[in-house]
mmCIF file of C-alpha atoms in Angstrom:
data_model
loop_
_atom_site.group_PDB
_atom_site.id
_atom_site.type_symbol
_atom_site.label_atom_id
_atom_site.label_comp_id
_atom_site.label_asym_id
_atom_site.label_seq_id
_atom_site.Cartn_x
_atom_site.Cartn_y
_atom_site.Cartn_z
ATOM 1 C CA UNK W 1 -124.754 3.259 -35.445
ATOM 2 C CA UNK W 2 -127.839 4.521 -36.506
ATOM 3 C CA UNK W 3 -130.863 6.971 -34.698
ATOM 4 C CA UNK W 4 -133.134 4.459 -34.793
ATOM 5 C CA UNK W 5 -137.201 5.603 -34.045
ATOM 6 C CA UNK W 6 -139.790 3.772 -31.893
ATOM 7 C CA UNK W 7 -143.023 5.168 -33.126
ATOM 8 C CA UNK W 8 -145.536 5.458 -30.301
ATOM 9 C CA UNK W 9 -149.221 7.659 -30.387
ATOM 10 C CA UNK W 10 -147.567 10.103 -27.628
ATOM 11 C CA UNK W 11 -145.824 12.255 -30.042
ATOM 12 C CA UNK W 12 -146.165 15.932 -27.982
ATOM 13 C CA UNK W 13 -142.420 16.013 -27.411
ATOM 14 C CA UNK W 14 -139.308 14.852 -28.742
ATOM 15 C CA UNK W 15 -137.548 11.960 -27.106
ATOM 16 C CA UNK W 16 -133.747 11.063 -27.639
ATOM 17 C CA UNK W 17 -131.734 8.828 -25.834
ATOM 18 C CA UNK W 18 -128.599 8.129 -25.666
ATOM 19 C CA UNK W 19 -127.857 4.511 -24.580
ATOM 20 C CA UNK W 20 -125.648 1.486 -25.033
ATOM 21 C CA UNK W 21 -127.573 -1.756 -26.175
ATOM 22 C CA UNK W 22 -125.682 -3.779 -23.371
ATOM 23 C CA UNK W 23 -127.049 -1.609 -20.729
ATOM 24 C CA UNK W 24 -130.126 -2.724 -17.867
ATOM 25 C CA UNK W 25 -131.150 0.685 -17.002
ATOM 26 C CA UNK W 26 -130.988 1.429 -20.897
ATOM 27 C CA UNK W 27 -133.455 -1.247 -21.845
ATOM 28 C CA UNK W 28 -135.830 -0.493 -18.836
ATOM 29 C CA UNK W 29 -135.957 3.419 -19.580
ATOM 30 C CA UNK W 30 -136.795 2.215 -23.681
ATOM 31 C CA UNK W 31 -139.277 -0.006 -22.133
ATOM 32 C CA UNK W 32 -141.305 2.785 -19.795
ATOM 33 C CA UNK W 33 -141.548 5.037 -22.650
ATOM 34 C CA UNK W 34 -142.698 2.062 -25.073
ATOM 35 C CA UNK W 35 -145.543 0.684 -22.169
ATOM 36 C CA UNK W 36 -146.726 4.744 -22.281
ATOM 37 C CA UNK W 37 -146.882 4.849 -25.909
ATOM 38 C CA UNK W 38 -143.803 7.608 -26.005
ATOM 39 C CA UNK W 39 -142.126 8.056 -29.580
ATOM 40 C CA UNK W 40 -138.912 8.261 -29.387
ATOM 41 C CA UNK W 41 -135.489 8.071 -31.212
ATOM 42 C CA UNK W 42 -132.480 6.435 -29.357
ATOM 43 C CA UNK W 43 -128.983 5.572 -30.553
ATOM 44 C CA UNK W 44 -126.744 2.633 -28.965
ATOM 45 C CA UNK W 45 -123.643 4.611 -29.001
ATOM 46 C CA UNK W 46 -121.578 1.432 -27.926
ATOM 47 C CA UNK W 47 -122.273 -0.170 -31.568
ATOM 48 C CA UNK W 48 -121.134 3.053 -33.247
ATOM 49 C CA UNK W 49 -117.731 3.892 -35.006
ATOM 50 C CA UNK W 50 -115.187 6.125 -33.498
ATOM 51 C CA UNK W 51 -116.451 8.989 -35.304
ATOM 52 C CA UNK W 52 -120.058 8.792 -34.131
ATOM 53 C CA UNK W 53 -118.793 7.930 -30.319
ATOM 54 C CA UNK W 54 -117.369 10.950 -30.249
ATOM 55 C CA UNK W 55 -120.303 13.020 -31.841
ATOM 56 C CA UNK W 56 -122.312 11.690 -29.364
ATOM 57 C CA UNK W 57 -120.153 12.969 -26.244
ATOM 58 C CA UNK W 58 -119.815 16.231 -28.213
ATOM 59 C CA UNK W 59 -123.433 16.838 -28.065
ATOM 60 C CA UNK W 60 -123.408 15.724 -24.485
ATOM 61 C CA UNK W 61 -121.113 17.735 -23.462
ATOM 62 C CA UNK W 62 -123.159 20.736 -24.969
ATOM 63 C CA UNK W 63 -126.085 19.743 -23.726
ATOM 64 C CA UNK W 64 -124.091 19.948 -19.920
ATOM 65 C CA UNK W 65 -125.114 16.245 -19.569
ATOM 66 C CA UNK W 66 -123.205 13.415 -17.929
ATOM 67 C CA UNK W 67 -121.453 10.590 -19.967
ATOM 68 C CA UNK W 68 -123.391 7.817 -18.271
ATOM 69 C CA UNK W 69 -126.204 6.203 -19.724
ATOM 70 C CA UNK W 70 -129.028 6.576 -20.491
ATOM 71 C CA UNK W 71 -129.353 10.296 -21.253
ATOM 72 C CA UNK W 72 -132.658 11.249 -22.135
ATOM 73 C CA UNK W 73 -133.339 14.581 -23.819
ATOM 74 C CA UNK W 74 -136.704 16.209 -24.365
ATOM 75 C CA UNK W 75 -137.235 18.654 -26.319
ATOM 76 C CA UNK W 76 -133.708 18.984 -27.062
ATOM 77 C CA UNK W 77 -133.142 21.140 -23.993
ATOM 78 C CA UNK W 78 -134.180 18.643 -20.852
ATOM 79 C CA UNK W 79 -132.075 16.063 -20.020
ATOM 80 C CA UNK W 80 -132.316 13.425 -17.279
ATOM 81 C CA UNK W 81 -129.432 11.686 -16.336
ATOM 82 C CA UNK W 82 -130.531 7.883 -15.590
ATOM 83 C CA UNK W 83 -133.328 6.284 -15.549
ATOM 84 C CA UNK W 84 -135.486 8.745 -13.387
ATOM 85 C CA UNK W 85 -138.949 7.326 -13.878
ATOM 86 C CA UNK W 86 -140.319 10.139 -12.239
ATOM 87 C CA UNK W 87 -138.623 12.560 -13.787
ATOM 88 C CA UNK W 88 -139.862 11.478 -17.193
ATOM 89 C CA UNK W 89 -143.191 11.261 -16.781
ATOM 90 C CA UNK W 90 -143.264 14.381 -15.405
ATOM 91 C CA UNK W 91 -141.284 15.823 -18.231
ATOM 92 C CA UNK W 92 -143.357 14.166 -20.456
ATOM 93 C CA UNK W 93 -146.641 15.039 -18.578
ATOM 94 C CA UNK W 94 -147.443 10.958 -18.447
ATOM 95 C CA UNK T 1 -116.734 -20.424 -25.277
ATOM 96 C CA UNK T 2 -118.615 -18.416 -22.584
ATOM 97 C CA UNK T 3 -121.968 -18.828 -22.627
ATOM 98 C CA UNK T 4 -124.659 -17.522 -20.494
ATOM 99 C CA UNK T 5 -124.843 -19.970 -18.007
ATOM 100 C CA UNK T 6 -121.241 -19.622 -17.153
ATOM 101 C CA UNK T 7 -121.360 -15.720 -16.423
ATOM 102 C CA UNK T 8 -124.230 -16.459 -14.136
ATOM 103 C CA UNK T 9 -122.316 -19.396 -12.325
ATOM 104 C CA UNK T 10 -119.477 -16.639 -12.043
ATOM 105 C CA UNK T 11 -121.725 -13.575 -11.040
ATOM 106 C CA UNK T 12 -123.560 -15.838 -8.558
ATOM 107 C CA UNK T 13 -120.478 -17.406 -7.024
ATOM 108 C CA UNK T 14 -118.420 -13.967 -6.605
ATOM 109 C CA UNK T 15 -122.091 -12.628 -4.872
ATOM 110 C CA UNK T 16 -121.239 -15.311 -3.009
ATOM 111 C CA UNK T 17 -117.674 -15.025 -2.226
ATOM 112 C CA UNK T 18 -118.493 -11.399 -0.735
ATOM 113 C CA UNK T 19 -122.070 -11.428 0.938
ATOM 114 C CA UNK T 20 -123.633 -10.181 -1.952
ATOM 115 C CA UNK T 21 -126.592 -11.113 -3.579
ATOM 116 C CA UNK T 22 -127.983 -10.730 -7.962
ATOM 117 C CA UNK T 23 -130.203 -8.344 -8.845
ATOM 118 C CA UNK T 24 -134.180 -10.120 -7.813
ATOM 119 C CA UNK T 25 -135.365 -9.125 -10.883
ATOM 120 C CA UNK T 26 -135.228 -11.875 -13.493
ATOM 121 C CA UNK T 27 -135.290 -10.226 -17.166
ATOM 122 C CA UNK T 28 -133.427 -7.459 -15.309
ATOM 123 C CA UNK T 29 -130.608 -10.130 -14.346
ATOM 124 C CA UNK T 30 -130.857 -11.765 -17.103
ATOM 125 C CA UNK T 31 -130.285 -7.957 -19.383
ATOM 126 C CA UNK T 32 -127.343 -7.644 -17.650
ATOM 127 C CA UNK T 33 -126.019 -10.884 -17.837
ATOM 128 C CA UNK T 34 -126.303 -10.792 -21.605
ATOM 129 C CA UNK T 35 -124.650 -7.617 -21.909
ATOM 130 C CA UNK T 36 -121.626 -8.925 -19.811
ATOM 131 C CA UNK T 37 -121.963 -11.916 -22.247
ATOM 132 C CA UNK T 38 -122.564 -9.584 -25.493
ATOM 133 C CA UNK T 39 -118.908 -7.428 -23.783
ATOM 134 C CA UNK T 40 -116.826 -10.574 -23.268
ATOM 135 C CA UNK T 41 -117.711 -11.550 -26.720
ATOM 136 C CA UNK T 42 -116.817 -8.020 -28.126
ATOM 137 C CA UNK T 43 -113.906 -7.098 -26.494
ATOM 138 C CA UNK T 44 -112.422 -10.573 -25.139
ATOM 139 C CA UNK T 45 -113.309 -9.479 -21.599
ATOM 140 C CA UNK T 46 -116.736 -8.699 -19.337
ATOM 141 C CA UNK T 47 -116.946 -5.117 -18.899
ATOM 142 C CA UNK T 48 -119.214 -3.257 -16.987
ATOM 143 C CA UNK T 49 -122.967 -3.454 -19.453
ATOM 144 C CA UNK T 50 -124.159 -0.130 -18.489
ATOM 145 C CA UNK T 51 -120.454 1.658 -19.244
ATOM 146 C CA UNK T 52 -118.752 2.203 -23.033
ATOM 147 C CA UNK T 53 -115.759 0.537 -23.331
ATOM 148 C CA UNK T 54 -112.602 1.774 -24.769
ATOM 149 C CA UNK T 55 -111.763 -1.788 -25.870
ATOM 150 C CA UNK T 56 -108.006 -1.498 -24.585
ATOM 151 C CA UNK T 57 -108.321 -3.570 -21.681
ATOM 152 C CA UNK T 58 -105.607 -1.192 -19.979
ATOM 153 C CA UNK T 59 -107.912 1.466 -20.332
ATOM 154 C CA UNK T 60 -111.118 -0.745 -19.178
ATOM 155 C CA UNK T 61 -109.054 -2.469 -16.129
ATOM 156 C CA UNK T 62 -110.862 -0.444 -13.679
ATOM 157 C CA UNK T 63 -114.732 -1.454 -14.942
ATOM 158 C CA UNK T 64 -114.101 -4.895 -15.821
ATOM 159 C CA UNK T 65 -117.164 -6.681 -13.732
ATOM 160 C CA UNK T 66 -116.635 -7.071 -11.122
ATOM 161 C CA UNK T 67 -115.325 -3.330 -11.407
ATOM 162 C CA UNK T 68 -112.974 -1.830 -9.037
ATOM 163 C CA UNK T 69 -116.217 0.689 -8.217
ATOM 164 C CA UNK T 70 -118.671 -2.171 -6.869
ATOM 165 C CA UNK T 71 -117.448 -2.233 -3.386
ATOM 166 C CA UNK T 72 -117.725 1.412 -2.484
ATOM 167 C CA UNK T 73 -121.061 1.665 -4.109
ATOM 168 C CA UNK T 74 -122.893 -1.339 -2.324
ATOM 169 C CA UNK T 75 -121.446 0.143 0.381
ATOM 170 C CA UNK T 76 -122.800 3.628 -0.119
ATOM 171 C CA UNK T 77 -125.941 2.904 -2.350
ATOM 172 C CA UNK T 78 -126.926 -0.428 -1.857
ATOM 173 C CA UNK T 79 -126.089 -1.760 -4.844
ATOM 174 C CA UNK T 80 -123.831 -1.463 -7.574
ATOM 175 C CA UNK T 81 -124.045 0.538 -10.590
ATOM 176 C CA UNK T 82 -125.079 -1.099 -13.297
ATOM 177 C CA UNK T 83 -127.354 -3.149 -10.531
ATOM 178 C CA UNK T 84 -126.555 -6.629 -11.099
ATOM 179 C CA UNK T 85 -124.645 -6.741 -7.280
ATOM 180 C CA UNK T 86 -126.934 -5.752 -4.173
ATOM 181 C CA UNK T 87 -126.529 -6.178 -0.299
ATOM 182 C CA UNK T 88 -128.973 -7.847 1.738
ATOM 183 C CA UNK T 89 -131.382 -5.096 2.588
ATOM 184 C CA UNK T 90 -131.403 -3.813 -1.310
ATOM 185 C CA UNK T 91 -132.132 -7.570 -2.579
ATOM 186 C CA UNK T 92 -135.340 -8.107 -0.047
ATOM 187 C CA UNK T 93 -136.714 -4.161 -0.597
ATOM 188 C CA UNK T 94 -136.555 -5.522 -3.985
ATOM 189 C CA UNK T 95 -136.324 -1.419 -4.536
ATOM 190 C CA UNK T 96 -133.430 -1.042 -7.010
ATOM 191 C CA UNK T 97 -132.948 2.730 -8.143
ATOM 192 C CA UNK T 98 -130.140 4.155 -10.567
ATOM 193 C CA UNK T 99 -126.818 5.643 -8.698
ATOM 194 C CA UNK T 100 -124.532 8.063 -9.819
ATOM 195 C CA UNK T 101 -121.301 7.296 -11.618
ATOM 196 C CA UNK T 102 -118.240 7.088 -9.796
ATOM 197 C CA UNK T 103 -115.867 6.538 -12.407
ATOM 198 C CA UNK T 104 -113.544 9.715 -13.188
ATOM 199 C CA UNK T 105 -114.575 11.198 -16.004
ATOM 200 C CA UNK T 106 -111.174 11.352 -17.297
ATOM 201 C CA UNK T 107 -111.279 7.401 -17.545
ATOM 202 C CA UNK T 108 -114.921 7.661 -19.213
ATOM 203 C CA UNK T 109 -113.719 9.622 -22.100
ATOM 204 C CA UNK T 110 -110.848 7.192 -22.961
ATOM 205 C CA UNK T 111 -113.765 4.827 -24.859
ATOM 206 C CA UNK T 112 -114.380 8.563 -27.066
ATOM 207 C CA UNK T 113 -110.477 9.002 -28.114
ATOM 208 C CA UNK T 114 -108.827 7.924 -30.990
ATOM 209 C CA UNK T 115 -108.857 3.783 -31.343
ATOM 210 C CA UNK T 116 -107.436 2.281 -28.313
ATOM 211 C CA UNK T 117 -104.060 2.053 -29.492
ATOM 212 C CA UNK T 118 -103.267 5.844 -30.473
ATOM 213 C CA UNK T 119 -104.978 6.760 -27.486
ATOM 214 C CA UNK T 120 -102.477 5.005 -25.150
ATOM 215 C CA UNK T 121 -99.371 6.633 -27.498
ATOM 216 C CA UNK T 122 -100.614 9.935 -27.269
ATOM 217 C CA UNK T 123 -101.170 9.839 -23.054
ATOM 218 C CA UNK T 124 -98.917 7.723 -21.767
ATOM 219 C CA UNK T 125 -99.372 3.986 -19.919
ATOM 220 C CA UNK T 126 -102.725 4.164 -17.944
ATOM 221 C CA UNK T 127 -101.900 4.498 -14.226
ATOM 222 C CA UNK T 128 -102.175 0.571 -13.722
ATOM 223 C CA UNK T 129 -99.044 0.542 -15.931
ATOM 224 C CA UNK T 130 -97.132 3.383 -13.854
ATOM 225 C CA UNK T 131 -94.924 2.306 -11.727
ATOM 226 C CA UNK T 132 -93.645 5.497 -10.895
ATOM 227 C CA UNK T 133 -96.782 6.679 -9.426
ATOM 228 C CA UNK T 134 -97.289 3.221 -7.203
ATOM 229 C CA UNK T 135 -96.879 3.572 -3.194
ATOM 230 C CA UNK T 136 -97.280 0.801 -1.228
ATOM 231 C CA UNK T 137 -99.600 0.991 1.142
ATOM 232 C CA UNK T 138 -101.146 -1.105 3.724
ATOM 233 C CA UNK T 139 -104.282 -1.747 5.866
ATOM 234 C CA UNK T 140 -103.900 -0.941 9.575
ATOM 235 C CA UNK T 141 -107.025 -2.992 10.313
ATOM 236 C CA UNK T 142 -105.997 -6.670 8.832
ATOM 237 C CA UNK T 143 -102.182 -5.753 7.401
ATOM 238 C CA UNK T 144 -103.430 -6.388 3.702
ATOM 239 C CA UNK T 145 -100.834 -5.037 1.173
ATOM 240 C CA UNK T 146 -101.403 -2.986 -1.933
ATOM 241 C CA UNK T 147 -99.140 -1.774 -4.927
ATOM 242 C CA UNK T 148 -101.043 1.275 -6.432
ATOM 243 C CA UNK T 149 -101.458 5.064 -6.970
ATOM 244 C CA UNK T 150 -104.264 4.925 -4.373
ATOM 245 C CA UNK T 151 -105.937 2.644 -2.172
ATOM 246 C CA UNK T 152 -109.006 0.818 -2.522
ATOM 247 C CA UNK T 153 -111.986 1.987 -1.627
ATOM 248 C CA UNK T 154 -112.521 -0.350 0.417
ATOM 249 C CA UNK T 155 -110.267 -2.902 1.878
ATOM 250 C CA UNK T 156 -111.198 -6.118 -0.183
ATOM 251 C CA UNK T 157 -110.524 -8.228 2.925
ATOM 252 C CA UNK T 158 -111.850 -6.836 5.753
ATOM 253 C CA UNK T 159 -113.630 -3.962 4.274
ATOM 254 C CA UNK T 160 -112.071 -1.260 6.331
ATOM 255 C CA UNK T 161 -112.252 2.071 4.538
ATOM 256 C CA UNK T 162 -109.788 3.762 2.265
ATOM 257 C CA UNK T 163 -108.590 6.089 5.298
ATOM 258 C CA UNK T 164 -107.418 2.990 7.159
ATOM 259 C CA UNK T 165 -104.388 2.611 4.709
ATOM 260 C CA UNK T 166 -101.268 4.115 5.334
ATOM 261 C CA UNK T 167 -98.104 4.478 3.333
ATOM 262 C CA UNK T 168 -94.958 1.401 3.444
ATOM 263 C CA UNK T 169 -91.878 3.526 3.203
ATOM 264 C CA UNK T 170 -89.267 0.970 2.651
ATOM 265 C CA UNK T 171 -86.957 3.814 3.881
ATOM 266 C CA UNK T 172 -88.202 3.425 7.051
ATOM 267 C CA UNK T 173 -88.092 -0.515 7.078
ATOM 268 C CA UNK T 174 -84.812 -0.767 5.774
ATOM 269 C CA UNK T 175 -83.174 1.541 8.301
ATOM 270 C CA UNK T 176 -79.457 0.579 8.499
ATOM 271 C CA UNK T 177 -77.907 1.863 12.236
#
């Protein structure tokens, strides 16, 4: 599993997001951020080794955020649990 | 093999079975209908799309779709989590929204241990697997009749609640004079 980057012409803040690729609500919050022309890096943690799951709950357990996905974190100090369309945009200012 | 046809035909007849209905939205549906395909196909069983997986199907009982958490959150929320399973009033609003996670977190982290295996030496059988901790319990509504730590949610028959079950204490049905 690798951070993989979605290069959009919104690049004002930085987007990370934690998802799995199986996941509905996943997909759809990649999708908003995509139609608004949001960069963003995401990682699929479900197609990740052992060692890299549990990197990724480490940080999300520093970051105070819940282990369901997606997890979006701007900024590296917002996060929004779920996909929370209103939420993110106003995060983002969209 | 399972293909994507069949966990539709399976999805649509256990909406079916209970007075649910899909999710209206097609490429949503169809999303999470590959990711229960892409999970069957990855771990031998269709787990929940929008949870990580342990891949020990004793540790993934509990969110195998339909997952043991569906009933209490249609109930509650409308729909379920992962929004492929809706009631009636969800499905025509058409206005899906994400809900939070029931699932203890204590069973969430079990995907985040060591592989499957170790993870299982190192705590013990899953609850599922502990008889110790199993009561009996029935429903006072309908009389339905569960082995487990706890009751359901919701009674999976007549849907009474969780409070409606009371304890079988064999002690008390095998009273000798």
């Amino acid at each position: 599993m690798t951070t993989k980057r979605v290069e959009g012409r919104r690049r004002d803040h930085k987007v990370f997001i934690y998802a799995l690729s199986t996941c509905g609500w996943c997909k759809k919050t990649k999708q908003f951020l995509r139609d608004n022309g949001v960069e963003y890096e995401y990682m699929d943690v479900d197609t990740g080794t052992m060692e890299e799951k549990r990197a990724a709950v480490e940080h999300l357990k520093e970051k105070g955020a819940p282990l369901a996905f997606p997890v979006i974190i701007v900024d590296d100090n917002r996060v929004i649990s779920g996909f929370k369309q209103d939420a993110i945009s106003e995060a983002l200012g969209l | 093999m399972t293909g994507l046809d069949d966990v539709r035909r399976r999805a649509e007849a256990d909406a079916r079975s209970r007075g649910y209905f899909l999710n209206p939205n097609p490429g949503f549906l169809r999303d999470l209908l590959e990711g229960l395909l892409e999970n069957e196909e990855r771990y031998g069983y269709p787990s929940c799309p929008c949870r990580l997986a342990s891949g020990v199907f004793d540790l993934d009982r509990d969110i195998v779709c339909p997952c043991d958490y569906r009933d209490p959150d249609v109930e509650e929320f409308g729909s379920c989590y992962c929004c492929l399973y809706m009631d009636f009033d969800t499905h025509e609003s058409g206005q899906t929204r994400p809900i939070p996670e029931r699932r203890p977190v204590e069973k969430q982290l079990a995907a985040y241990g060591e592989e499957g295996e170790e993870q299982l030496a190192k705590e013990g059988v899953p609850e599922a697997e502990a008889p110790a901790a199993r009561r009996l319990m029935y429903c006072r509504v309908c009389g339905y009749t569960v082995f487990r730590d706890e009751p359901p949610y919701i009674c999976p028959i007549c849907r009474a609640k969780r409070e409606m079950f009371s304890e079988i204490r064999p002690s008390l049905i095998f009273r000798t004079k």
